[in-house]
mmCIF file with all atom_site columns, C-alpha atoms in Angstrom:
data_model
loop_
_atom_site.group_PDB
_atom_site.id
_atom_site.type_symbol
_atom_site.label_atom_id
_atom_site.label_alt_id
_atom_site.label_comp_id
_atom_site.label_asym_id
_atom_site.label_entity_id
_atom_site.label_seq_id
_atom_site.pdbx_PDB_ins_code
_atom_site.Cartn_x
_atom_site.Cartn_y
_atom_site.Cartn_z
_atom_site.occupancy
_atom_site.B_iso_or_equiv
_atom_site.pdbx_formal_charge
_atom_site.auth_seq_id
_atom_site.auth_comp_id
_atom_site.auth_asym_id
_atom_site.auth_atom_id
_atom_site.pdbx_PDB_model_num
ATOM 1   C CA . GLY A 1 1   ? 0.166   0.045  -0.083  1.00 90.00 ? 1283 GLY A CA 1
ATOM 2   C CA . VAL A 1 2   ? 1.001   3.644  0.598   1.00 92.00 ? 1284 VAL A CA 1
ATOM 3   C CA . ASP A 1 3   ? 3.017   3.021  3.679   1.00 94.00 ? 1285 ASP A CA 1
ATOM 4   C CA . GLN A 1 4   ? 5.121   0.436  1.584   1.00 95.00 ? 1286 GLN A CA 1
ATOM 5   C CA . CYS A 1 5   ? 5.691   3.070  -1.217  1.00 96.00 ? 1287 CYS A CA 1
ATOM 6   C CA . ILE A 1 6   ? 6.726   5.516  1.208   1.00 96.00 ? 1288 ILE A CA 1
ATOM 7   C CA . GLN A 1 7   ? 9.164   3.184  3.176   1.00 97.00 ? 1289 GLN A CA 1
ATOM 8   C CA . ARG A 1 8   ? 10.526  2.014  -0.278  1.00 97.00 ? 1290 ARG A CA 1
ATOM 9   C CA . PHE A 1 9   ? 11.073  5.731  -1.679  1.00 97.00 ? 1291 PHE A CA 1
ATOM 10  C CA . LEU A 1 10  ? 12.844  6.510  1.890   1.00 97.00 ? 1292 LEU A CA 1
ATOM 11  C CA . ASP A 1 11  ? 15.146  3.391  1.691   1.00 98.00 ? 1293 ASP A CA 1
ATOM 12  C CA . VAL A 1 12  ? 15.957  4.188  -1.972  1.00 98.00 ? 1294 VAL A CA 1
ATOM 13  C CA . ALA A 1 13  ? 16.808  8.012  -0.597  1.00 98.00 ? 1295 ALA A CA 1
ATOM 14  C CA . ARG A 1 14  ? 19.101  6.886  1.805   1.00 98.00 ? 1296 ARG A CA 1
ATOM 15  C CA . GLN A 1 15  ? 21.002  4.464  -0.549  1.00 98.00 ? 1297 GLN A CA 1
ATOM 16  C CA . THR A 1 16  ? 21.156  7.498  -2.984  1.00 98.00 ? 1298 THR A CA 1
ATOM 17  C CA . GLU A 1 17  ? 22.532  9.493  -0.342  1.00 97.00 ? 1299 GLU A CA 1
ATOM 18  C CA . CYS A 1 18  ? 25.236  6.934  0.915   1.00 97.00 ? 1300 CYS A CA 1
ATOM 19  C CA . PHE A 1 19  ? 26.365  6.372  -2.700  1.00 97.00 ? 1301 PHE A CA 1
ATOM 20  C CA . PHE A 1 20  ? 26.941  10.152 -2.924  1.00 95.00 ? 1302 PHE A CA 1
ATOM 21  C CA . LEU A 1 21  ? 28.804  10.353 0.309   1.00 95.00 ? 1303 LEU A CA 1
ATOM 22  C CA . GLN A 1 22  ? 30.787  7.763  -0.718  1.00 95.00 ? 1304 GLN A CA 1
ATOM 23  C CA . LYS A 1 23  ? 31.902  9.101  -3.857  1.00 93.00 ? 1305 LYS A CA 1
ATOM 24  C CA . ARG A 1 24  ? 32.448  12.550 -2.277  1.00 90.00 ? 1306 ARG A CA 1
ATOM 25  C CA . LEU A 1 25  ? 34.659  10.678 0.204   1.00 91.00 ? 1307 LEU A CA 1
ATOM 26  C CA . GLN A 1 26  ? 36.734  9.037  -2.476  1.00 92.00 ? 1308 GLN A CA 1
ATOM 27  C CA . LEU A 1 27  ? 36.982  12.511 -4.011  1.00 88.00 ? 1309 LEU A CA 1
ATOM 28  C CA . SER A 1 28  ? 38.193  13.909 -1.314  1.00 87.00 ? 1310 SER A CA 1
ATOM 29  C CA . VAL A 1 29  ? 40.938  11.356 -0.972  1.00 90.00 ? 1311 VAL A CA 1
ATOM 30  C CA . GLN A 1 30  ? 41.911  11.276 -4.388  1.00 91.00 ? 1312 GLN A CA 1
ATOM 31  C CA . LYS A 1 31  ? 41.714  15.060 -5.006  1.00 90.00 ? 1313 LYS A CA 1
ATOM 32  C CA . PRO A 1 32  ? 41.460  17.057 -2.137  1.00 87.00 ? 1314 PRO A CA 1
ATOM 33  C CA . GLU A 1 33  ? 42.395  20.069 -4.017  1.00 91.00 ? 1315 GLU A CA 1
ATOM 34  C CA . GLN A 1 34  ? 38.967  19.946 -5.552  1.00 89.00 ? 1316 GLN A CA 1
ATOM 35  C CA . VAL A 1 35  ? 36.944  19.574 -2.165  1.00 86.00 ? 1317 VAL A CA 1
ATOM 36  C CA . ILE A 1 36  ? 38.956  23.049 -1.011  1.00 90.00 ? 1318 ILE A CA 1
ATOM 37  C CA . LYS A 1 37  ? 37.788  24.633 -4.179  1.00 93.00 ? 1319 LYS A CA 1
ATOM 38  C CA . GLU A 1 38  ? 34.324  23.847 -3.581  1.00 91.00 ? 1320 GLU A CA 1
ATOM 39  C CA . ASP A 1 39  ? 34.607  25.043 -0.026  1.00 92.00 ? 1321 ASP A CA 1
ATOM 40  C CA . VAL A 1 40  ? 36.091  28.119 -0.894  1.00 96.00 ? 1322 VAL A CA 1
ATOM 41  C CA . SER A 1 41  ? 33.549  28.614 -3.746  1.00 97.00 ? 1323 SER A CA 1
ATOM 42  C CA . GLU A 1 42  ? 30.728  28.241 -1.329  1.00 96.00 ? 1324 GLU A CA 1
ATOM 43  C CA . LEU A 1 43  ? 32.196  30.468 1.193   1.00 97.00 ? 1325 LEU A CA 1
ATOM 44  C CA . ARG A 1 44  ? 32.730  33.417 -1.436  1.00 98.00 ? 1326 ARG A CA 1
ATOM 45  C CA . ASN A 1 45  ? 28.850  32.643 -2.246  1.00 98.00 ? 1327 ASN A CA 1
ATOM 46  C CA . GLU A 1 46  ? 27.955  33.062 0.989   1.00 98.00 ? 1328 GLU A CA 1
ATOM 47  C CA . LEU A 1 47  ? 30.125  36.257 1.592   1.00 98.00 ? 1329 LEU A CA 1
ATOM 48  C CA . GLN A 1 48  ? 28.325  37.852 -1.281  1.00 98.00 ? 1330 GLN A CA 1
ATOM 49  C CA . ARG A 1 49  ? 24.822  36.944 -0.119  1.00 98.00 ? 1331 ARG A CA 1
ATOM 50  C CA . LYS A 1 50  ? 25.631  38.265 3.301   1.00 98.00 ? 1332 LYS A CA 1
ATOM 51  C CA . GLU A 1 51  ? 27.204  41.310 1.895   1.00 98.00 ? 1333 GLU A CA 1
ATOM 52  C CA . ALA A 1 52  ? 24.375  42.055 -0.187  1.00 97.00 ? 1334 ALA A CA 1
ATOM 53  C CA . LEU A 1 53  ? 21.965  41.603 2.650   1.00 97.00 ? 1335 LEU A CA 1
ATOM 54  C CA . ILE A 1 54  ? 24.263  44.180 4.825   1.00 97.00 ? 1336 ILE A CA 1
ATOM 55  C CA . GLN A 1 55  ? 23.347  46.723 1.773   1.00 97.00 ? 1337 GLN A CA 1
ATOM 56  C CA . LYS A 1 56  ? 19.650  45.890 1.907   1.00 97.00 ? 1338 LYS A CA 1
ATOM 57  C CA . HIS A 1 57  ? 19.788  46.727 5.765   1.00 97.00 ? 1339 HIS A CA 1
ATOM 58  C CA . LEU A 1 58  ? 21.800  49.760 5.593   1.00 96.00 ? 1340 LEU A CA 1
ATOM 59  C CA . GLY A 1 59  ? 19.736  51.087 2.834   1.00 96.00 ? 1341 GLY A CA 1
ATOM 60  C CA . LYS A 1 60  ? 16.480  50.563 5.109   1.00 96.00 ? 1342 LYS A CA 1
ATOM 61  C CA . LEU A 1 61  ? 18.511  51.950 8.238   1.00 96.00 ? 1343 LEU A CA 1
ATOM 62  C CA . ARG A 1 62  ? 19.475  55.032 6.079   1.00 96.00 ? 1344 ARG A CA 1
ATOM 63  C CA . HIS A 1 63  ? 15.705  55.508 4.963   1.00 95.00 ? 1345 HIS A CA 1
ATOM 64  C CA . TRP A 1 64  ? 14.212  55.308 8.706   1.00 94.00 ? 1346 TRP A CA 1
ATOM 65  C CA . GLN A 1 65  ? 17.321  57.982 9.968   1.00 95.00 ? 1347 GLN A CA 1
ATOM 66  C CA . GLN A 1 66  ? 15.695  60.215 7.371   1.00 94.00 ? 1348 GLN A CA 1
ATOM 67  C CA . VAL A 1 67  ? 11.985  59.402 8.237   1.00 92.00 ? 1349 VAL A CA 1
ATOM 68  C CA . LEU A 1 68  ? 13.219  60.004 11.992  1.00 92.00 ? 1350 LEU A CA 1
ATOM 69  C CA . GLU A 1 69  ? 15.173  63.616 10.790  1.00 91.00 ? 1351 GLU A CA 1
ATOM 70  C CA . ASP A 1 70  ? 12.249  64.773 8.972   1.00 90.00 ? 1352 ASP A CA 1
ATOM 71  C CA . ILE A 1 71  ? 9.840   64.104 11.880  1.00 89.00 ? 1353 ILE A CA 1
ATOM 72  C CA . SER A 1 72  ? 12.508  65.789 14.256  1.00 87.00 ? 1354 SER A CA 1
ATOM 73  C CA . VAL A 1 73  ? 12.210  68.704 11.803  1.00 85.00 ? 1355 VAL A CA 1
ATOM 74  C CA . GLN A 1 74  ? 8.490   69.007 11.787  1.00 83.00 ? 1356 GLN A CA 1
ATOM 75  C CA . HIS A 1 75  ? 8.364   69.026 15.284  1.00 79.00 ? 1357 HIS A CA 1
ATOM 76  C CA . LYS A 1 76  ? 10.726  71.675 15.720  1.00 76.00 ? 1358 LYS A CA 1
ATOM 77  C CA . LYS A 1 77  ? 8.367   73.938 13.383  1.00 67.00 ? 1359 LYS A CA 1
ATOM 78  C CA . PRO A 1 78  ? 5.607   74.132 15.420  1.00 54.00 ? 1360 PRO A CA 1
ATOM 79  C CA . THR A 1 79  ? 7.597   75.587 18.330  1.00 52.00 ? 1361 THR A CA 1
ATOM 80  C CA . GLU A 1 80  ? 8.443   78.435 15.965  1.00 55.00 ? 1362 GLU A CA 1
ATOM 81  C CA . MET A 1 81  ? 5.064   79.502 15.233  1.00 53.00 ? 1363 MET A CA 1
ATOM 82  C CA . PRO A 1 82  ? 3.129   81.944 17.011  1.00 55.00 ? 1364 PRO A CA 1
ATOM 83  C CA . GLN A 1 83  ? 1.741   80.962 20.444  1.00 63.00 ? 1365 GLN A CA 1
ATOM 84  C CA . GLY A 1 84  ? -1.614  82.280 21.360  1.00 67.00 ? 1366 GLY A CA 1
ATOM 85  C CA . PRO A 1 85  ? -5.731  81.104 21.068  1.00 66.00 ? 1367 PRO A CA 1
ATOM 86  C CA . LEU A 1 86  ? -5.594  81.328 17.074  1.00 68.00 ? 1368 LEU A CA 1
ATOM 87  C CA . ALA A 1 87  ? -2.258  79.999 16.735  1.00 68.00 ? 1369 ALA A CA 1
ATOM 88  C CA . TYR A 1 88  ? -3.865  76.691 15.723  1.00 67.00 ? 1370 TYR A CA 1
ATOM 89  C CA . LEU A 1 89  ? -6.050  78.537 12.755  1.00 65.00 ? 1371 LEU A CA 1
ATOM 90  C CA . GLU A 1 90  ? -3.161  80.625 11.417  1.00 70.00 ? 1372 GLU A CA 1
ATOM 91  C CA . GLN A 1 91  ? -0.990  77.475 11.228  1.00 69.00 ? 1373 GLN A CA 1
ATOM 92  C CA . ALA A 1 92  ? -3.753  75.509 9.580   1.00 68.00 ? 1374 ALA A CA 1
ATOM 93  C CA . SER A 1 93  ? -4.551  78.186 7.455   1.00 67.00 ? 1375 SER A CA 1
ATOM 94  C CA . ALA A 1 94  ? -0.959  78.516 5.795   1.00 66.00 ? 1376 ALA A CA 1
ATOM 95  C CA . ASN A 1 95  ? -1.237  75.172 4.539   1.00 66.00 ? 1377 ASN A CA 1
ATOM 96  C CA . ILE A 1 96  ? -4.366  76.006 2.369   1.00 69.00 ? 1378 ILE A CA 1
ATOM 97  C CA . PRO A 1 97  ? -3.641  76.475 -1.009  1.00 67.00 ? 1379 PRO A CA 1
ATOM 98  C CA . ALA A 1 98  ? -4.499  80.440 -2.471  1.00 62.00 ? 1380 ALA A CA 1
ATOM 99  C CA . PRO A 1 99  ? -7.573  80.204 -5.081  1.00 64.00 ? 1381 PRO A CA 1
ATOM 100 C CA . MET A 1 100 ? -6.760  80.602 -8.275  1.00 67.00 ? 1382 MET A CA 1
ATOM 101 C CA . LYS A 1 101 ? -7.700  83.600 -10.632 1.00 63.00 ? 1383 LYS A CA 1
ATOM 102 C CA . GLN A 1 102 ? -10.335 83.054 -12.963 1.00 62.00 ? 1384 GLN A CA 1
ATOM 103 C CA . THR A 1 103 ? -10.004 84.686 -16.413 1.00 57.00 ? 1385 THR A CA 1
#
């Protein structure tokens, strides 16, 4: 049944893995420089991947630093605005665009 097929598949997978591990062992004995080249290549690829990840995070960091700086500048502006009961209305009306002239 299904259980037997799954068990057979797992057995064949183990045998295949064992075969490739034996070939890898033979290769490491016959040509150790090849294994070292593969390891160096894998390490280079990992370094490139990590470098790209670092650059991505630095970009995000710069973006959020700019956002925080913009917020900081915005919070400083209201303190420079005139104080008083109508200060809020003056500030709000300053953001309304002027009406366009009709011709």
